[in-house]
Each structure stands twice: as C-alpha cells, then as structure tokens.
C-alpha cells in the first residue's frame, strides 16, 4: 500500500486537486444561481464600479421582464478582468472552450488576432442586426433594423474580412478637456474656461504665476505620455489639414504616406509649409504648460496631480468622467470644455486653422457572443435589450458614458462630448516604416521636451526622410502580393458559401462575392504601378496642386459661362424687342 | 485515463462513420472558412473515400480538396491542387464547378509567391481558356476582368487603347453581365491613361449607375464614389454641374462623412471661380 502511494502520489495529488476544483466550481456556481435560472457569464475589462453596477441593475431588470413573460429568470455573472491581463485571459478562455457567454471584444489584442478569434470563437449576428430590435417595440424604431438605430450605423461592429457584424456596441466615447472650476476661478477669475485659444494660453500663464500653500507653483495642464496623444489628435493634427491641397495627388480627400513623401521629394512641400509648422508651434505653446518631464510620466501621475488640485486642466475621455467626478466630490467642481480654437482673425493661426477637428462617431464597449455559449439566443436577447433606446440610455446614465443609440439622452456633464461632425483632420502621415520612422521618433521626442528647436528638428530629419524614405516605403510594402493571396483564400470560401447556400441567402452571397472580387483583386496590380510611377516619376497632375484648376479646365468653364451670358443676353433682347 | 481515451476514440470513430458525403463536404467548407485547413482536408478526404467517382457529388469534393491545397497557407501544395483541378475537368467538364476550376488554375499562375513576378503570357492564356470554354458562365466574366486588368496594369497608352476596344465590345455584347460595373471602372482607368477626361468621367458615371451594392456592408457606401465623381468632374472635365450634383449627394446622403467640410469648400470654390470669370467676361465685353 505504502509503495502504491509512493509510486502514485503525484498523480493522486493531481486527481484530488482536480476533483476539489470541480466541486468548488460546482458549489460556487450553484450558489450563484437558483436551479431554474439561466446563467449568463459576461467578460469585460471595465473595472469601474459604475459599469458593474449598471450591468447588474440592467440584468435584474431584464430577468424580471423575462419572468413576467413566463420565461426562465436570467442571472448575469460578470468576470471583470484588468486591462493588463485581458488579452491573455481572453485567449486562454477562448482556446480552452471555457469562455463566458458574452465577451467584450475589439481591443487589448491586435486587430488581426481579433479577426481570427471572431471567425473561430464568436457567432456572427448580421441577420439579427438587420432586423428590428424587439425591445424598441412601441417606439419610432419599432420597424428600424438594429444597426440603423446606432449613431454610427454599427460601423465598427462590421468585420470586413468576415463580411459579418460580430459585436453589439453599447456606448460612445470622446475626449475633451476636464478642468477644476474652483481652482480656475481662484487663480484666474474665470468662472468658465476660455475656449478661445489665446484666452486659454493666457489663463495657463496666469495659473503658472501662482503658488500653493507649500510654495509650489501651480501647473496649468496635467500631462503625461498617456495624455499627449489626446492633445495631438483633436488639437494639433487637424492644423495640417491644408496639406491636402498640395499633396492629395489622387484627390481621394486624404494624404497617404506615399503622397506626402512624393510632395516632399518634389519640393512641393517642406516642414516650413505653414500648416505643418503651425502644428508644431501649437504643440510647443501647449506643452510648455505641462509639468516638467511629462513625457516620462504615466497616466496615474497626471491624474494624481489633477485630483490633488495642483493642476487645473487635464484632457481625458468619457471613460474617466464619472471617476473624476467621484474623486472631486466634496472638494472641487469638475468642468468639461472643448479644445480651444484660435479665432479666425488670430494673427498667426487665423489663416491656417480652418475649423474644429472632425470627430467620427464610433461605438465602443462592444460585446460579442461566444460559440461555446449554452444559451446564445438569451445572450443575444440580453444584448438587444441593452441596445434598445430606453435601456441604452439607462445603462449609460448609470455608468456615466454616452449612449450609442440615436435619440438616447446624454448626461448633462457629457454634453460637451457631442462630436463635431463637420471639421478638418490631420494630413501629416510621416510613417514610412523602418529607419525614417525611428529617426522621426528620436527627433520628435527631443522636440517635445524642448531639447531641440523646431529648426534643429527639421534640419536633422527632413534630409534623412527624403534620402531614405523611398527605401523604407518599398520595404514596408514588399509583401503586397501576400494581401492578394489572402484575399483569394477568403474569396474562395465566400464563393463556396454562395454555391452551397440556401436560396434565401444565395443572391446576397453572390453579390458579396462579386463586389469583393472586383474591388479587391483587380486593382492591387494597377494601383501598385500607379504608386511606383508617382514615386519614381512624380505626380502626373498638370495644375499647380491637386485642388487647383488647370488652364484647360478654366477655359472650359469660361466657354460655358460665355455661352450662358450670350444666351441670357439674347433672351433679354428678345423680351425687350417689339413683337 | 486509458479508458477515457478509448471512449473518446470510439466516439470519434462513430461520428466519422455516421456522416454522409454531403455532410462531410459541408463541414469541410465550414472548416475552410474558419481557417482550419487541416481539418477541411481531412473532411474532404473522408468524403472522397466514401463517394464513387461517378457520384454527382464527387466533383464538389475534388473542388474542395483542390481549393484547400491551393490556397491554404502555410503548407500549400500547388502540384496536388493542380492534380485535383485537372481530375475534376476530366471527370465532369460540364459541371457547374468546371468553370470555377479552370479559373482556379488560371489564378494559380497569376498569384505567384511573394517576390516573384507572374508569367503574364501563361496567366492570360489561362483566362482565355475559361472565356472560350465557358463563355456564358460567371467565371468567364470574372476571367475577362482579370485578363483586361493584366493588360492595363502597365498604365501605358498602347495597352490602354487595346483594353478600351476589348472592354467596349464586351459591354456591347454582354449588357447584363454581373461584372459590368468593374468593366466601366477599367474603362475609366484606360481613359485616365489616354488623357481623355470626359470619357473617363462618363465611364465612372456608368460604373456608378451599374454598381452592385451589398446593403448590409456599412463600408460599401457611395460616399467615396460621390467624392471621386465630383472631383473628376470639377478638376478633370470642368463639368461643374456634375460636380455640384455629386458633392451635394454626398452632403445629403452622408452628412456625417469626414469629407463634408471639404465638400462645402468645393462648392464655395466653384461659385467663386465662376463669379470671377463672369466678372472678367462682363468687363471684357
């Protein structure tokens, strides 16, 4: 016996632990849910207390509605996983077939991995989002397909590689500047933060002149390496919109990295082009009011400075709104303001800045249903419940976020987050890959911390960019044929789907097949030649810039107007001549 | 443990025996679509084992095997794929899948490994074979598109003129082709090369009118096309009426589009230049 134990001790321990863990899981699960209830597990990375409260409250309401309709109650169990470990957790759960019924998706892992995961582990919901949401019955959306009830049309839920909608987003996000209203008033006398750029800078300067009780100077803006992109995206980058006028050679409305490179190489543009120079000037003017060494600081350090009332302004997103409010409760009042904009008559920026930044509406907080769910129909029904106008408003009111559904009311604090749907956008994509990008990061980082001037940065980077850019771009794109092969693999699957699908879906699948075959497989070689011609021979546009008229076009317009004027004159003459 | 494995093995064996060829074929394609190529091949092979060569399903199974061996990455086997494709053509040259099979063979010649260039003579011959053998099949129309694109891809005037002739003839003879819209798009590219802006705009307008739209795809909207038509009309043809029409359509149908601001600038720009010319002409007269 002793020998037996000695021999098999290790395996017996493993078996015992396995049995113990099974019993523990069974007992825990049984205690979480009554015998007749359907249990739905939901995994997400939102550790904010308000999110968990909101989901619990909505789940209780959902369950009550089900019971009132004679259906089994539903218990929702949340797995709130920290962002740092969500990727590993999601991967192991999905691969081990132990994933929750519903999972928050789309972030923490690279996009291409999510595409693979969607394909293998999640249920497509296209046919359900094309139908009306039953929880919108009795409203204006009673007959509207689910996807059309979304502010962004569920654009981000559609996975183009799969040609399917995969997730149900429940909120919207945006970034703005938060500020300490009491401290701003105390230091500057402003009750409301100035939204004019010069006024904002003046307020920052005024704040920096004051010291707190311990003799430490106040910081105007709490910054960190986490926060800088939240200034760059909405405030600095849109200044470069004007680059479109000289470098958008294919006139698609955007400046590609290849187009920008050609514009530099052919001397159509340089770093002294006013919109480019202005972008970096504004960065300097704003970051001069950040605390020293901000590029080495983390998000938490900046938030701490703000919460401790040592800084007045801080930019962040809707996701932080409620927690900042909670931290400030009883101490100071939190205000939210839009990014300050120079006035049209501003001496320097007036002629350069054309408007506020464009903000695309995109749904966030998206959930998908796993293939291993024992109750996928209930999981879907619960998500539709949360995506109805009334319930989406309620869910987001509890959390403190912006609803994703059209017509759902927004919390007053978040009114300032209403996106700008008419505005300008950045057109300075310097990313060509390889050495030029490393060089850029080195120089730009030094400029950010004021160790080199703008001219020094330009002198160091611009010749390097022009000399090595082409090699980097070619290297980055050398695998373009692989994209065609991936498309071919995908299209063969889609063709099979069309060949073998039911009559109901067949035509739709063939349309998808034809549209994608034509759009993805015909043009890569042509576009490749077009790009090479542009890179080696320069743009073929005759006029000075892509959005300027050639002499031939002006002549055509002149001829037409001349004809119109002559025709008007003739009709005037005939009207006034005696009959 | 041994018992458990044995039970599992028996279970799997049981499943294998229960499934008919049609089910295995269906599951094979599902596995292919999930990127599970090894499993797809196993399922197609199982279907082949239980299906006689004269069974109507046999070509479908060969097609599944050929496609998977051709397009799986990594571990593709082009020689094996070609063998399956050719066997299908021998056994069932009249089947629905024969045209797709011939197109598959042509595409194999076209989609060469990364870093290599296709032998365009061979590629084109492959497409000609599909067009000549199955002239009324969708695969032939697709082959025609790839063929013409292979000529125009050098963006040289001589090739472009040849393609204009071929595509114009195709459109006349096949007005109901499901690929008519991309044909017009190819024509537009040719006219761009030939520097004929009015014809280019006309081809793009027809491409737009005949385009198939998948209504469930939010990325497949018309905003980019409206923008392209408007800018072509404004800057290439000097046709401000058409430009205004499509800028306005973009504004009306896509009020949240990123280019809305640029559209308002364009409308103002055209008004301004027309007014300027009008004043000049009035002063001149």
PDB file of N, CA and C in Angstrom, chain A residues 492-558:
ATOM      1  N   UNK A 492     -12.422  32.430 -52.109  1.00  0.00           N
ATOM      2  CA  UNK A 492     -12.786  31.045 -52.449  1.00  0.00           C
ATOM      3  C   UNK A 492     -13.797  30.511 -51.423  1.00  0.00           C
ATOM      4  N   UNK A 493     -13.610  30.873 -50.174  1.00  0.00           N
ATOM      5  CA  UNK A 493     -14.565  30.470 -49.127  1.00  0.00           C
ATOM      6  C   UNK A 493     -15.925  31.117 -49.344  1.00  0.00           C
ATOM      7  N   UNK A 494     -15.889  32.385 -49.731  1.00  0.00           N
ATOM      8  CA  UNK A 494     -17.139  33.118 -49.967  1.00  0.00           C
ATOM      9  C   UNK A 494     -17.870  32.546 -51.187  1.00  0.00           C
ATOM     10  N   UNK A 495     -17.096  32.174 -52.196  1.00  0.00           N
ATOM     11  CA  UNK A 495     -17.684  31.573 -53.403  1.00  0.00           C
ATOM     12  C   UNK A 495     -18.368  30.244 -53.041  1.00  0.00           C
ATOM     13  N   UNK A 496     -17.676  29.454 -52.208  1.00  0.00           N
ATOM     14  CA  UNK A 496     -18.265  28.177 -51.783  1.00  0.00           C
ATOM     15  C   UNK A 496     -19.560  28.421 -51.005  1.00  0.00           C
ATOM     16  N   UNK A 497     -19.527  29.469 -50.188  1.00  0.00           N
ATOM     17  CA  UNK A 497     -20.726  29.817 -49.408  1.00  0.00           C
ATOM     18  C   UNK A 497     -21.878  30.135 -50.355  1.00  0.00           C
ATOM     19  N   UNK A 498     -21.568  30.900 -51.408  1.00  0.00           N
ATOM     20  CA  UNK A 498     -22.599  31.262 -52.387  1.00  0.00           C
ATOM     21  C   UNK A 498     -23.077  30.033 -53.152  1.00  0.00           C
ATOM     22  N   UNK A 499     -22.143  29.176 -53.533  1.00  0.00           N
ATOM     23  CA  UNK A 499     -22.505  27.980 -54.308  1.00  0.00           C
ATOM     24  C   UNK A 499     -23.412  27.036 -53.514  1.00  0.00           C
ATOM     25  N   UNK A 500     -23.139  26.928 -52.219  1.00  0.00           N
ATOM     26  CA  UNK A 500     -23.853  25.923 -51.424  1.00  0.00           C
ATOM     27  C   UNK A 500     -24.906  26.505 -50.485  1.00  0.00           C
ATOM     28  N   UNK A 501     -25.150  27.831 -50.554  1.00  0.00           N
ATOM     29  CA  UNK A 501     -26.114  28.389 -49.586  1.00  0.00           C
ATOM     30  C   UNK A 501     -27.555  28.161 -50.030  1.00  0.00           C
ATOM     31  N   UNK A 502     -28.459  28.339 -49.077  1.00  0.00           N
ATOM     32  CA  UNK A 502     -29.893  28.208 -49.367  1.00  0.00           C
ATOM     33  C   UNK A 502     -30.302  29.309 -50.341  1.00  0.00           C
ATOM     34  N   UNK A 503     -31.416  29.066 -51.003  1.00  0.00           N
ATOM     35  CA  UNK A 503     -31.899  30.039 -51.987  1.00  0.00           C
ATOM     36  C   UNK A 503     -32.036  31.428 -51.357  1.00  0.00           C
ATOM     37  N   UNK A 504     -32.439  31.457 -50.088  1.00  0.00           N
ATOM     38  CA  UNK A 504     -32.690  32.733 -49.400  1.00  0.00           C
ATOM     39  C   UNK A 504     -31.421  33.602 -49.337  1.00  0.00           C
ATOM     40  N   UNK A 505     -30.290  32.949 -49.047  1.00  0.00           N
ATOM     41  CA  UNK A 505     -29.038  33.706 -48.869  1.00  0.00           C
ATOM     42  C   UNK A 505     -28.166  33.739 -50.114  1.00  0.00           C
ATOM     43  N   UNK A 506     -28.540  32.944 -51.123  1.00  0.00           N
ATOM     44  CA  UNK A 506     -27.629  32.750 -52.247  1.00  0.00           C
ATOM     45  C   UNK A 506     -27.309  34.049 -52.990  1.00  0.00           C
ATOM     46  N   UNK A 507     -28.331  34.814 -53.354  1.00  0.00           N
ATOM     47  CA  UNK A 507     -28.103  36.014 -54.144  1.00  0.00           C
ATOM     48  C   UNK A 507     -27.257  37.022 -53.365  1.00  0.00           C
ATOM     49  N   UNK A 508     -27.575  37.144 -52.071  1.00  0.00           N
ATOM     50  CA  UNK A 508     -26.809  38.071 -51.236  1.00  0.00           C
ATOM     51  C   UNK A 508     -25.333  37.654 -51.179  1.00  0.00           C
ATOM     52  N   UNK A 509     -25.096  36.350 -51.053  1.00  0.00           N
ATOM     53  CA  UNK A 509     -23.710  35.866 -51.004  1.00  0.00           C
ATOM     54  C   UNK A 509     -22.990  36.083 -52.331  1.00  0.00           C
ATOM     55  N   UNK A 510     -23.716  35.899 -53.451  1.00  0.00           N
ATOM     56  CA  UNK A 510     -23.082  36.139 -54.750  1.00  0.00           C
ATOM     57  C   UNK A 510     -22.753  37.618 -54.929  1.00  0.00           C
ATOM     58  N   UNK A 511     -23.646  38.483 -54.448  1.00  0.00           N
ATOM     59  CA  UNK A 511     -23.350  39.924 -54.557  1.00  0.00           C
ATOM     60  C   UNK A 511     -22.071  40.236 -53.782  1.00  0.00           C
ATOM     61  N   UNK A 512     -21.998  39.718 -52.563  1.00  0.00           N
ATOM     62  CA  UNK A 512     -20.794  39.938 -51.752  1.00  0.00           C
ATOM     63  C   UNK A 512     -19.559  39.450 -52.516  1.00  0.00           C
ATOM     64  N   UNK A 513     -19.686  38.259 -53.090  1.00  0.00           N
ATOM     65  CA  UNK A 513     -18.551  37.667 -53.802  1.00  0.00           C
ATOM     66  C   UNK A 513     -18.116  38.545 -54.972  1.00  0.00           C
ATOM     67  N   UNK A 514     -19.096  38.958 -55.775  1.00  0.00           N
ATOM     68  CA  UNK A 514     -18.755  39.740 -56.971  1.00  0.00           C
ATOM     69  C   UNK A 514     -18.167  41.101 -56.600  1.00  0.00           C
ATOM     70  N   UNK A 515     -18.814  41.750 -55.622  1.00  0.00           N
ATOM     71  CA  UNK A 515     -18.352  43.087 -55.225  1.00  0.00           C
ATOM     72  C   UNK A 515     -16.927  43.009 -54.690  1.00  0.00           C
ATOM     73  N   UNK A 516     -16.668  42.007 -53.850  1.00  0.00           N
ATOM     74  CA  UNK A 516     -15.333  41.912 -53.250  1.00  0.00           C
ATOM     75  C   UNK A 516     -14.282  41.447 -54.243  1.00  0.00           C
ATOM     76  N   UNK A 517     -14.659  40.521 -55.133  1.00  0.00           N
ATOM     77  CA  UNK A 517     -13.687  40.077 -56.143  1.00  0.00           C
ATOM     78  C   UNK A 517     -13.250  41.272 -56.980  1.00  0.00           C
ATOM     79  N   UNK A 518     -14.239  42.057 -57.414  1.00  0.00           N
ATOM     80  CA  UNK A 518     -13.918  43.193 -58.280  1.00  0.00           C
ATOM     81  C   UNK A 518     -13.120  44.256 -57.526  1.00  0.00           C
ATOM     82  N   UNK A 519     -13.497  44.512 -56.271  1.00  0.00           N
ATOM     83  CA  UNK A 519     -12.828  45.610 -55.571  1.00  0.00           C
ATOM     84  C   UNK A 519     -11.466  45.210 -55.017  1.00  0.00           C
ATOM     85  N   UNK A 520     -11.283  43.932 -54.685  1.00  0.00           N
ATOM     86  CA  UNK A 520     -10.021  43.572 -54.034  1.00  0.00           C
ATOM     87  C   UNK A 520      -8.974  42.975 -54.966  1.00  0.00           C
ATOM     88  N   UNK A 521      -9.397  42.299 -56.033  1.00  0.00           N
ATOM     89  CA  UNK A 521      -8.421  41.537 -56.803  1.00  0.00           C
ATOM     90  C   UNK A 521      -8.044  42.144 -58.140  1.00  0.00           C
ATOM     91  N   UNK A 522      -8.810  43.132 -58.596  1.00  0.00           N
ATOM     92  CA  UNK A 522      -8.487  43.707 -59.901  1.00  0.00           C
ATOM     93  C   UNK A 522      -7.484  44.854 -59.754  1.00  0.00           C
ATOM     94  N   UNK A 523      -7.619  45.614 -58.673  1.00  0.00           N
ATOM     95  CA  UNK A 523      -6.884  46.875 -58.591  1.00  0.00           C
ATOM     96  C   UNK A 523      -5.495  46.821 -57.966  1.00  0.00           C
ATOM     97  N   UNK A 524      -5.145  45.818 -57.142  1.00  0.00           N
ATOM     98  CA  UNK A 524      -3.823  45.894 -56.500  1.00  0.00           C
ATOM     99  C   UNK A 524      -2.661  46.082 -57.467  1.00  0.00           C
ATOM    100  N   UNK A 525      -2.658  45.352 -58.593  1.00  0.00           N
ATOM    101  CA  UNK A 525      -1.522  45.483 -59.519  1.00  0.00           C
ATOM    102  C   UNK A 525      -1.518  46.847 -60.207  1.00  0.00           C
ATOM    103  N   UNK A 526      -2.723  47.314 -60.574  1.00  0.00           N
ATOM    104  CA  UNK A 526      -2.823  48.620 -61.231  1.00  0.00           C
ATOM    105  C   UNK A 526      -2.389  49.721 -60.258  1.00  0.00           C
ATOM    106  N   UNK A 527      -2.875  49.618 -59.024  1.00  0.00           N
ATOM    107  CA  UNK A 527      -2.523  50.646 -58.036  1.00  0.00           C
ATOM    108  C   UNK A 527      -1.038  50.616 -57.707  1.00  0.00           C
ATOM    109  N   UNK A 528      -0.475  49.424 -57.731  1.00  0.00           N
ATOM    110  CA  UNK A 528       0.952  49.291 -57.457  1.00  0.00           C
ATOM    111  C   UNK A 528       1.762  50.039 -58.539  1.00  0.00           C
ATOM    112  N   UNK A 529       1.398  49.835 -59.801  1.00  0.00           N
ATOM    113  CA  UNK A 529       2.098  50.529 -60.891  1.00  0.00           C
ATOM    114  C   UNK A 529       1.903  52.036 -60.756  1.00  0.00           C
ATOM    115  N   UNK A 530       0.668  52.413 -60.418  1.00  0.00           N
ATOM    116  CA  UNK A 530       0.360  53.842 -60.270  1.00  0.00           C
ATOM    117  C   UNK A 530       1.267  54.467 -59.185  1.00  0.00           C
ATOM    118  N   UNK A 531       1.387  53.732 -58.068  1.00  0.00           N
ATOM    119  CA  UNK A 531       2.191  54.242 -56.961  1.00  0.00           C
ATOM    120  C   UNK A 531       3.671  54.343 -57.365  1.00  0.00           C
ATOM    121  N   UNK A 532       4.168  53.287 -58.042  1.00  0.00           N
ATOM    122  CA  UNK A 532       5.574  53.306 -58.445  1.00  0.00           C
ATOM    123  C   UNK A 532       5.843  54.437 -59.422  1.00  0.00           C
ATOM    124  N   UNK A 533       4.895  54.648 -60.345  1.00  0.00           N
ATOM    125  CA  UNK A 533       5.066  55.738 -61.315  1.00  0.00           C
ATOM    126  C   UNK A 533       5.144  57.084 -60.585  1.00  0.00           C
ATOM    127  N   UNK A 534       4.262  57.243 -59.602  1.00  0.00           N
ATOM    128  CA  UNK A 534       4.249  58.512 -58.870  1.00  0.00           C
ATOM    129  C   UNK A 534       5.555  58.691 -58.097  1.00  0.00           C
ATOM    130  N   UNK A 535       5.998  57.605 -57.450  1.00  0.00           N
ATOM    131  CA  UNK A 535       7.203  57.706 -56.636  1.00  0.00           C
ATOM    132  C   UNK A 535       8.444  57.978 -57.489  1.00  0.00           C
ATOM    133  N   UNK A 536       8.519  57.340 -58.656  1.00  0.00           N
ATOM    134  CA  UNK A 536       9.724  57.485 -59.473  1.00  0.00           C
ATOM    135  C   UNK A 536       9.642  58.623 -60.488  1.00  0.00           C
ATOM    136  N   UNK A 537       8.425  58.924 -60.940  1.00  0.00           N
ATOM    137  CA  UNK A 537       8.299  59.937 -61.990  1.00  0.00           C
ATOM    138  C   UNK A 537       7.639  61.222 -61.512  1.00  0.00           C
ATOM    139  N   UNK A 538       7.118  61.205 -60.277  1.00  0.00           N
ATOM    140  CA  UNK A 538       6.425  62.380 -59.763  1.00  0.00           C
ATOM    141  C   UNK A 538       4.965  62.346 -60.164  1.00  0.00           C
ATOM    142  N   UNK A 539       4.150  63.215 -59.542  1.00  0.00           N
ATOM    143  CA  UNK A 539       2.711  63.209 -59.844  1.00  0.00           C
ATOM    144  C   UNK A 539       2.436  63.657 -61.278  1.00  0.00           C
ATOM    145  N   UNK A 540       1.339  63.140 -61.836  1.00  0.00           N
ATOM    146  CA  UNK A 540       1.013  63.456 -63.237  1.00  0.00           C
ATOM    147  C   UNK A 540       0.055  64.639 -63.352  1.00  0.00           C
ATOM    148  N   UNK A 541      -0.307  65.178 -62.196  1.00  0.00           N
ATOM    149  CA  UNK A 541      -1.268  66.301 -62.245  1.00  0.00           C
ATOM    150  C   UNK A 541      -0.644  67.516 -62.901  1.00  0.00           C
ATOM    151  N   UNK A 542      -1.373  68.087 -63.866  1.00  0.00           N
ATOM    152  CA  UNK A 542      -0.826  69.200 -64.632  1.00  0.00           C
ATOM    153  C   UNK A 542      -0.830  70.513 -63.847  1.00  0.00           C
ATOM    154  N   UNK A 543      -1.885  70.724 -63.065  1.00  0.00           N
ATOM    155  CA  UNK A 543      -2.032  72.004 -62.379  1.00  0.00           C
ATOM    156  C   UNK A 543      -1.026  72.112 -61.239  1.00  0.00           C
ATOM    157  N   UNK A 544      -0.999  73.283 -60.615  1.00  0.00           N
ATOM    158  CA  UNK A 544      -0.020  73.530 -59.545  1.00  0.00           C
ATOM    159  C   UNK A 544      -0.264  72.579 -58.378  1.00  0.00           C
ATOM    160  N   UNK A 545      -1.496  72.403 -57.995  1.00  0.00           N
ATOM    161  CA  UNK A 545      -1.830  71.498 -56.893  1.00  0.00           C
ATOM    162  C   UNK A 545      -3.037  70.679 -57.279  1.00  0.00           C
ATOM    163  N   UNK A 546      -3.289  69.584 -56.540  1.00  0.00           N
ATOM    164  CA  UNK A 546      -4.412  68.723 -56.944  1.00  0.00           C
ATOM    165  C   UNK A 546      -5.770  69.410 -56.887  1.00  0.00           C
ATOM    166  N   UNK A 547      -5.901  70.434 -56.053  1.00  0.00           N
ATOM    167  CA  UNK A 547      -7.197  71.114 -55.946  1.00  0.00           C
ATOM    168  C   UNK A 547      -7.139  72.498 -56.597  1.00  0.00           C
ATOM    169  N   UNK A 548      -6.294  72.605 -57.606  1.00  0.00           N
ATOM    170  CA  UNK A 548      -6.259  73.852 -58.377  1.00  0.00           C
ATOM    171  C   UNK A 548      -6.599  73.501 -59.819  1.00  0.00           C
ATOM    172  N   UNK A 549      -7.173  74.465 -60.519  1.00  0.00           N
ATOM    173  CA  UNK A 549      -7.650  74.182 -61.878  1.00  0.00           C
ATOM    174  C   UNK A 549      -6.543  74.341 -62.906  1.00  0.00           C
ATOM    175  N   UNK A 550      -6.515  73.430 -63.861  1.00  0.00           N
ATOM    176  CA  UNK A 550      -5.573  73.563 -64.977  1.00  0.00           C
ATOM    177  C   UNK A 550      -6.132  74.628 -65.937  1.00  0.00           C
ATOM    178  N   UNK A 551      -5.293  75.114 -66.836  1.00  0.00           N
ATOM    179  CA  UNK A 551      -5.744  76.124 -67.804  1.00  0.00           C
ATOM    180  C   UNK A 551      -6.883  75.594 -68.674  1.00  0.00           C
ATOM    181  N   UNK A 552      -6.798  74.290 -69.033  1.00  0.00           N
ATOM    182  CA  UNK A 552      -7.836  73.693 -69.883  1.00  0.00           C
ATOM    183  C   UNK A 552      -9.201  73.727 -69.182  1.00  0.00           C
ATOM    184  N   UNK A 553      -9.192  73.415 -67.903  1.00  0.00           N
ATOM    185  CA  UNK A 553     -10.459  73.400 -67.153  1.00  0.00           C
ATOM    186  C   UNK A 553     -11.023  74.823 -67.070  1.00  0.00           C
ATOM    187  N   UNK A 554     -10.157  75.768 -66.771  1.00  0.00           N
ATOM    188  CA  UNK A 554     -10.616  77.167 -66.679  1.00  0.00           C
ATOM    189  C   UNK A 554     -11.192  77.608 -68.034  1.00  0.00           C
ATOM    190  N   UNK A 555     -10.536  77.205 -69.122  1.00  0.00           N
ATOM    191  CA  UNK A 555     -11.044  77.574 -70.454  1.00  0.00           C
ATOM    192  C   UNK A 555     -12.434  76.988 -70.694  1.00  0.00           C
ATOM    193  N   UNK A 556     -12.621  75.730 -70.256  1.00  0.00           N
ATOM    194  CA  UNK A 556     -13.940  75.098 -70.445  1.00  0.00           C
ATOM    195  C   UNK A 556     -15.016  75.835 -69.656  1.00  0.00           C
ATOM    196  N   UNK A 557     -14.674  76.177 -68.423  1.00  0.00           N
ATOM    197  CA  UNK A 557     -15.654  76.887 -67.588  1.00  0.00           C
ATOM    198  C   UNK A 557     -15.950  78.255 -68.216  1.00  0.00           C
ATOM    199  N   UNK A 558     -14.890  78.907 -68.697  1.00  0.00           N
ATOM    200  CA  UNK A 558     -15.082  80.237 -69.300  1.00  0.00           C
ATOM    201  C   UNK A 558     -16.007  80.133 -70.526  1.00  0.00           C
TER     202      UNK A 558
END
